[in-house]
PDB file of C-alpha atoms in Angstrom:
ATOM      1  CA  MET A 284      -4.342 -11.015  25.361  1.00 47.00           C
ATOM      2  CA  ASN A 285      -1.744  -9.126  23.475  1.00 56.00           C
ATOM      3  CA  ALA A 286       1.196  -9.445  25.960  1.00 56.00           C
ATOM      4  CA  PRO A 287       4.505 -11.035  24.666  1.00 54.00           C
ATOM      5  CA  ASP A 288       4.778 -14.688  25.074  1.00 56.00           C
ATOM      6  CA  PRO A 289       7.744 -15.224  27.322  1.00 55.00           C
ATOM      7  CA  THR A 290       8.236 -18.761  26.082  1.00 55.00           C
ATOM      8  CA  LEU A 291       9.078 -17.597  22.640  1.00 54.00           C
ATOM      9  CA  ALA A 292      12.733 -17.131  21.901  1.00 57.00           C
ATOM     10  CA  LEU A 293      14.099 -14.376  19.710  1.00 53.00           C
ATOM     11  CA  SER A 294      14.700 -15.441  16.306  1.00 60.00           C
ATOM     12  CA  THR A 295      18.100 -15.498  14.626  1.00 58.00           C
ATOM     13  CA  LEU A 296      18.782 -13.216  11.616  1.00 56.00           C
ATOM     14  CA  SER A 297      18.641 -16.163   9.336  1.00 61.00           C
ATOM     15  CA  GLU A 298      15.122 -17.173  10.665  1.00 63.00           C
ATOM     16  CA  LEU A 299      14.016 -13.566  10.189  1.00 55.00           C
ATOM     17  CA  ALA A 300      15.402 -13.495   6.622  1.00 57.00           C
ATOM     18  CA  ARG A 301      13.241 -16.278   5.361  1.00 63.00           C
ATOM     19  CA  LEU A 302      10.542 -14.822   3.178  1.00 61.00           C
ATOM     20  CA  THR A 303       7.540 -16.137   1.319  1.00 64.00           C
ATOM     21  CA  ARG A 304       7.751 -14.542  -2.042  1.00 70.00           C
ATOM     22  CA  GLU A 305       5.263 -16.536  -3.958  1.00 71.00           C
ATOM     23  CA  PRO A 306       3.148 -14.467  -6.478  1.00 72.00           C
ATOM     24  CA  LEU A 307      -0.487 -14.189  -5.760  1.00 78.00           C
ATOM     25  CA  PRO A 308      -2.630 -16.632  -7.838  1.00 86.00           C
ATOM     26  CA  ALA A 309      -3.804 -15.423 -11.213  1.00 93.00           C
ATOM     27  CA  SER A 310      -2.233 -12.062 -10.988  1.00 92.00           C
ATOM     28  CA  ARG A 311       0.872 -10.109 -11.638  1.00 91.00           C
ATOM     29  CA  LYS A 312       2.392  -6.897 -10.128  1.00 92.00           C
ATOM     30  CA  VAL A 313       2.355  -3.810 -12.421  1.00 93.00           C
ATOM     31  CA  TYR A 314       3.216  -0.211 -11.896  1.00 93.00           C
ATOM     32  CA  VAL A 315       1.500   3.002 -12.905  1.00 91.00           C
ATOM     33  CA  PRO A 316       3.978   5.943 -13.399  1.00 89.00           C
ATOM     34  CA  GLY A 317       3.275   8.823 -10.984  1.00 81.00           C
ATOM     35  CA  SER A 318       3.296  12.589 -11.930  1.00 79.00           C
ATOM     36  CA  GLN A 319       6.599  13.088 -10.240  1.00 75.00           C
ATOM     37  CA  PRO A 320      10.004  11.385 -11.368  1.00 75.00           C
ATOM     38  CA  GLY A 321      10.638   8.194  -9.688  1.00 74.00           C
ATOM     39  CA  VAL A 322       7.016   7.592  -8.367  1.00 80.00           C
ATOM     40  CA  ARG A 323       5.698   4.337  -9.472  1.00 85.00           C
ATOM     41  CA  VAL A 324       2.230   3.313  -7.888  1.00 88.00           C
ATOM     42  CA  PRO A 325       2.049  -0.485  -7.400  1.00 91.00           C
ATOM     43  CA  MET A 326      -0.963  -2.213  -8.869  1.00 93.00           C
ATOM     44  CA  ARG A 327      -1.989  -5.986  -9.143  1.00 94.00           C
ATOM     45  CA  GLU A 328      -3.471  -7.011 -12.477  1.00 95.00           C
ATOM     46  CA  VAL A 329      -5.847  -9.819 -11.602  1.00 96.00           C
ATOM     47  CA  SER A 330      -6.888 -12.295 -14.265  1.00 96.00           C
ATOM     48  CA  LEU A 331     -10.676 -13.133 -13.986  1.00 96.00           C
ATOM     49  CA  THR A 332     -12.047 -16.573 -14.699  1.00 95.00           C
ATOM     50  CA  ASN A 333     -13.973 -15.066 -17.768  1.00 97.00           C
ATOM     51  CA  GLY A 334     -10.675 -13.961 -19.357  1.00 95.00           C
ATOM     52  CA  GLU A 335     -10.934 -10.326 -18.412  1.00 97.00           C
ATOM     53  CA  ALA A 336      -8.636  -8.522 -16.025  1.00 96.00           C
ATOM     54  CA  VAL A 337      -9.160  -6.147 -13.256  1.00 97.00           C
ATOM     55  CA  THR A 338      -6.500  -3.811 -11.914  1.00 96.00           C
ATOM     56  CA  LEU A 339      -6.283  -3.055  -8.184  1.00 95.00           C
ATOM     57  CA  TYR A 340      -4.191  -1.076  -5.877  1.00 93.00           C
ATOM     58  CA  ASP A 341      -1.452  -3.276  -4.360  1.00 91.00           C
ATOM     59  CA  CYS A 342      -0.275  -2.464  -0.872  1.00 88.00           C
ATOM     60  CA  SER A 343       1.893  -5.536  -0.438  1.00 85.00           C
ATOM     61  CA  GLY A 344       5.100  -3.534  -1.046  1.00 84.00           C
ATOM     62  CA  PRO A 345       8.281  -4.942  -2.874  1.00 85.00           C
ATOM     63  CA  TYR A 346       7.890  -8.354  -1.320  1.00 82.00           C
ATOM     64  CA  SER A 347       5.396  -9.416  -3.849  1.00 84.00           C
ATOM     65  CA  ASP A 348       7.468  -8.152  -6.783  1.00 87.00           C
ATOM     66  CA  PRO A 349       9.628 -11.092  -8.112  1.00 83.00           C
ATOM     67  CA  THR A 350      11.909  -8.575  -9.809  1.00 86.00           C
ATOM     68  CA  VAL A 351      12.951  -7.058  -6.531  1.00 85.00           C
ATOM     69  CA  ASP A 352      16.188  -8.181  -4.829  1.00 84.00           C
ATOM     70  CA  ILE A 353      15.121  -8.494  -1.101  1.00 82.00           C
ATOM     71  CA  ASP A 354      17.811  -8.638   1.665  1.00 78.00           C
ATOM     72  CA  VAL A 355      16.460  -8.092   5.123  1.00 74.00           C
ATOM     73  CA  THR A 356      19.961  -7.054   6.320  1.00 73.00           C
ATOM     74  CA  ARG A 357      19.799  -3.972   4.058  1.00 78.00           C
ATOM     75  CA  GLY A 358      16.388  -3.029   4.475  1.00 80.00           C
ATOM     76  CA  LEU A 359      14.100  -1.384   1.947  1.00 82.00           C
ATOM     77  CA  PRO A 360      15.738   1.416  -0.298  1.00 82.00           C
ATOM     78  CA  PRO A 361      14.876   4.946   1.080  1.00 85.00           C
ATOM     79  CA  VAL A 362      12.476   5.892  -1.777  1.00 81.00           C
ATOM     80  CA  ARG A 363      10.971   8.780  -0.041  1.00 86.00           C
ATOM     81  CA  GLU A 364      14.328  10.289   1.107  1.00 89.00           C
ATOM     82  CA  ALA A 365      14.949  12.583  -1.761  1.00 87.00           C
ATOM     83  CA  ILE A 366      11.254  13.774  -1.731  1.00 88.00           C
ATOM     84  CA  ILE A 367      11.458  14.545   1.965  1.00 92.00           C
ATOM     85  CA  LEU A 368      14.826  16.348   1.717  1.00 94.00           C
ATOM     86  CA  ALA A 369      13.647  18.370  -1.290  1.00 91.00           C
ATOM     87  CA  ARG A 370      10.841  19.843   0.625  1.00 92.00           C
ATOM     88  CA  GLY A 371      13.468  21.274   3.186  1.00 95.00           C
ATOM     89  CA  ASP A 372      11.148  21.241   6.225  1.00 96.00           C
ATOM     90  CA  THR A 373      12.776  18.448   8.247  1.00 97.00           C
ATOM     91  CA  GLU A 374      16.058  17.855  10.055  1.00 97.00           C
ATOM     92  CA  ALA A 375      17.969  14.863  11.288  1.00 96.00           C
ATOM     93  CA  TYR A 376      18.395  14.385  15.034  1.00 95.00           C
ATOM     94  CA  GLU A 377      20.013  12.048  17.256  1.00 92.00           C
ATOM     95  CA  GLY A 378      17.578   9.304  18.331  1.00 87.00           C
ATOM     96  CA  ARG A 379      17.478   7.696  21.790  1.00 84.00           C
ATOM     97  CA  ARG A 380      18.798   4.278  22.469  1.00 79.00           C
ATOM     98  CA  ILE A 381      16.320   1.343  21.682  1.00 76.00           C
ATOM     99  CA  GLN A 382      14.873  -0.263  24.880  1.00 77.00           C
ATOM    100  CA  ALA A 383      13.238  -3.537  25.689  1.00 75.00           C
ATOM    101  CA  VAL A 384      10.022  -1.637  26.362  1.00 78.00           C
ATOM    102  CA  ASP A 385      10.053  -0.591  22.699  1.00 77.00           C
ATOM    103  CA  ASP A 386       9.435  -4.237  21.960  1.00 72.00           C
ATOM    104  CA  GLY A 387       6.804  -4.741  24.522  1.00 77.00           C
ATOM    105  CA  LEU A 388       8.969  -6.271  27.037  1.00 72.00           C
ATOM    106  CA  LYS A 389      10.347  -5.634  30.489  1.00 76.00           C
ATOM    107  CA  PRO A 390      13.987  -4.738  30.830  1.00 74.00           C
ATOM    108  CA  ASP A 391      16.073  -7.862  30.630  1.00 71.00           C
ATOM    109  CA  GLU A 392      19.930  -8.028  30.148  1.00 69.00           C
ATOM    110  CA  ARG A 393      19.750 -11.237  28.178  1.00 71.00           C
ATOM    111  CA  HIS A 394      17.167  -9.738  25.853  1.00 69.00           C
ATOM    112  CA  ASP A 395      19.158  -6.730  25.449  1.00 72.00           C
ATOM    113  CA  GLU A 396      22.220  -8.657  24.524  1.00 78.00           C
ATOM    114  CA  ARG A 397      20.256 -10.724  21.882  1.00 77.00           C
ATOM    115  CA  MET A 398      18.589  -7.738  20.470  1.00 74.00           C
ATOM    116  CA  ALA A 399      21.928  -5.836  20.080  1.00 77.00           C
ATOM    117  CA  ALA A 400      23.332  -8.887  18.305  1.00 80.00           C
ATOM    118  CA  LEU A 401      20.348  -8.908  15.732  1.00 77.00           C
ATOM    119  CA  ARG A 402      20.592  -5.096  15.306  1.00 75.00           C
ATOM    120  CA  ALA A 403      24.467  -5.174  14.827  1.00 78.00           C
ATOM    121  CA  ALA A 404      23.752  -7.950  12.095  1.00 76.00           C
ATOM    122  CA  ALA A 405      21.291  -5.644  10.541  1.00 74.00           C
ATOM    123  CA  SER A 406      23.053  -2.237  11.041  1.00 73.00           C
ATOM    124  CA  ALA A 407      22.090  -0.945   7.707  1.00 72.00           C
ATOM    125  CA  LEU A 408      18.434  -0.799   8.836  1.00 76.00           C
ATOM    126  CA  GLN A 409      19.399   1.811  11.578  1.00 79.00           C
ATOM    127  CA  ARG A 410      18.322   5.189   9.864  1.00 85.00           C
ATOM    128  CA  THR A 411      18.763   8.618  11.377  1.00 89.00           C
ATOM    129  CA  PRO A 412      15.420   9.871  12.548  1.00 92.00           C
ATOM    130  CA  ARG A 413      14.039  13.189  11.228  1.00 95.00           C
ATOM    131  CA  ARG A 414      11.661  15.771  12.644  1.00 96.00           C
ATOM    132  CA  ALA A 415      10.042  18.956  11.523  1.00 97.00           C
ATOM    133  CA  LYS A 416      12.186  22.145  11.594  1.00 98.00           C
ATOM    134  CA  ALA A 417      11.162  24.773  14.181  1.00 96.00           C
ATOM    135  CA  GLY A 418       7.779  26.338  13.140  1.00 94.00           C
ATOM    136  CA  GLN A 419       7.099  23.723  10.554  1.00 95.00           C
ATOM    137  CA  ASN A 420       4.403  20.832  10.239  1.00 94.00           C
ATOM    138  CA  VAL A 421       5.269  17.952   8.146  1.00 94.00           C
ATOM    139  CA  THR A 422       1.925  15.950   8.236  1.00 94.00           C
ATOM    140  CA  GLN A 423       0.121  14.897   4.978  1.00 93.00           C
ATOM    141  CA  MET A 424      -3.000  16.700   6.548  1.00 95.00           C
ATOM    142  CA  HIS A 425      -0.995  20.009   6.765  1.00 95.00           C
ATOM    143  CA  TYR A 426       0.047  19.801   3.268  1.00 94.00           C
ATOM    144  CA  ALA A 427      -3.398  18.912   1.908  1.00 94.00           C
ATOM    145  CA  ARG A 428      -5.011  21.863   3.833  1.00 95.00           C
ATOM    146  CA  ARG A 429      -2.533  24.119   1.941  1.00 94.00           C
ATOM    147  CA  GLY A 430      -3.535  22.573  -1.463  1.00 94.00           C
ATOM    148  CA  ILE A 431      -0.108  20.804  -1.692  1.00 90.00           C
ATOM    149  CA  ILE A 432      -0.173  17.561  -3.355  1.00 87.00           C
ATOM    150  CA  THR A 433       2.866  15.401  -2.271  1.00 87.00           C
ATOM    151  CA  ALA A 434       4.237  12.538  -4.079  1.00 83.00           C
ATOM    152  CA  GLU A 435       3.206  10.325  -1.183  1.00 83.00           C
ATOM    153  CA  MET A 436      -0.428  11.348  -1.860  1.00 83.00           C
ATOM    154  CA  GLU A 437      -0.294   9.668  -5.288  1.00 73.00           C
ATOM    155  CA  TYR A 438      -0.561   6.506  -3.436  1.00 67.00           C
TER     156      TYR A 438
END
């Protein structure tokens, strides 16, 4: 069953901030430059037992890169923001208030208070949502059908 376990307490921010950042065995993270400025495609170079290496796409994000400063209270840098803004087909809007049901829970005043405290401690993570402007479509499929190769497609 996938229902939330009511016996589990919400974690504190310090508990959530603990990360395992150990590198994967016999490998190192490398980046291949993209065709657009600032786009670096993450790869993992894996050393084989015969001394050769194979390069694979790495979808682990920045958490497996020992050179990246990770702070869960700041969140990840908005690397796609400039790309999205440059296309000019989206607009910011005021999102709705977060509710317990968003976390798969029933409304509960205690839960709301604890979640509010966690969200306040990590307020830098709260970003303004965006949507397509009137008459626009901003899906990758929409761009692909028009022959537009976006920076995100390089991944």
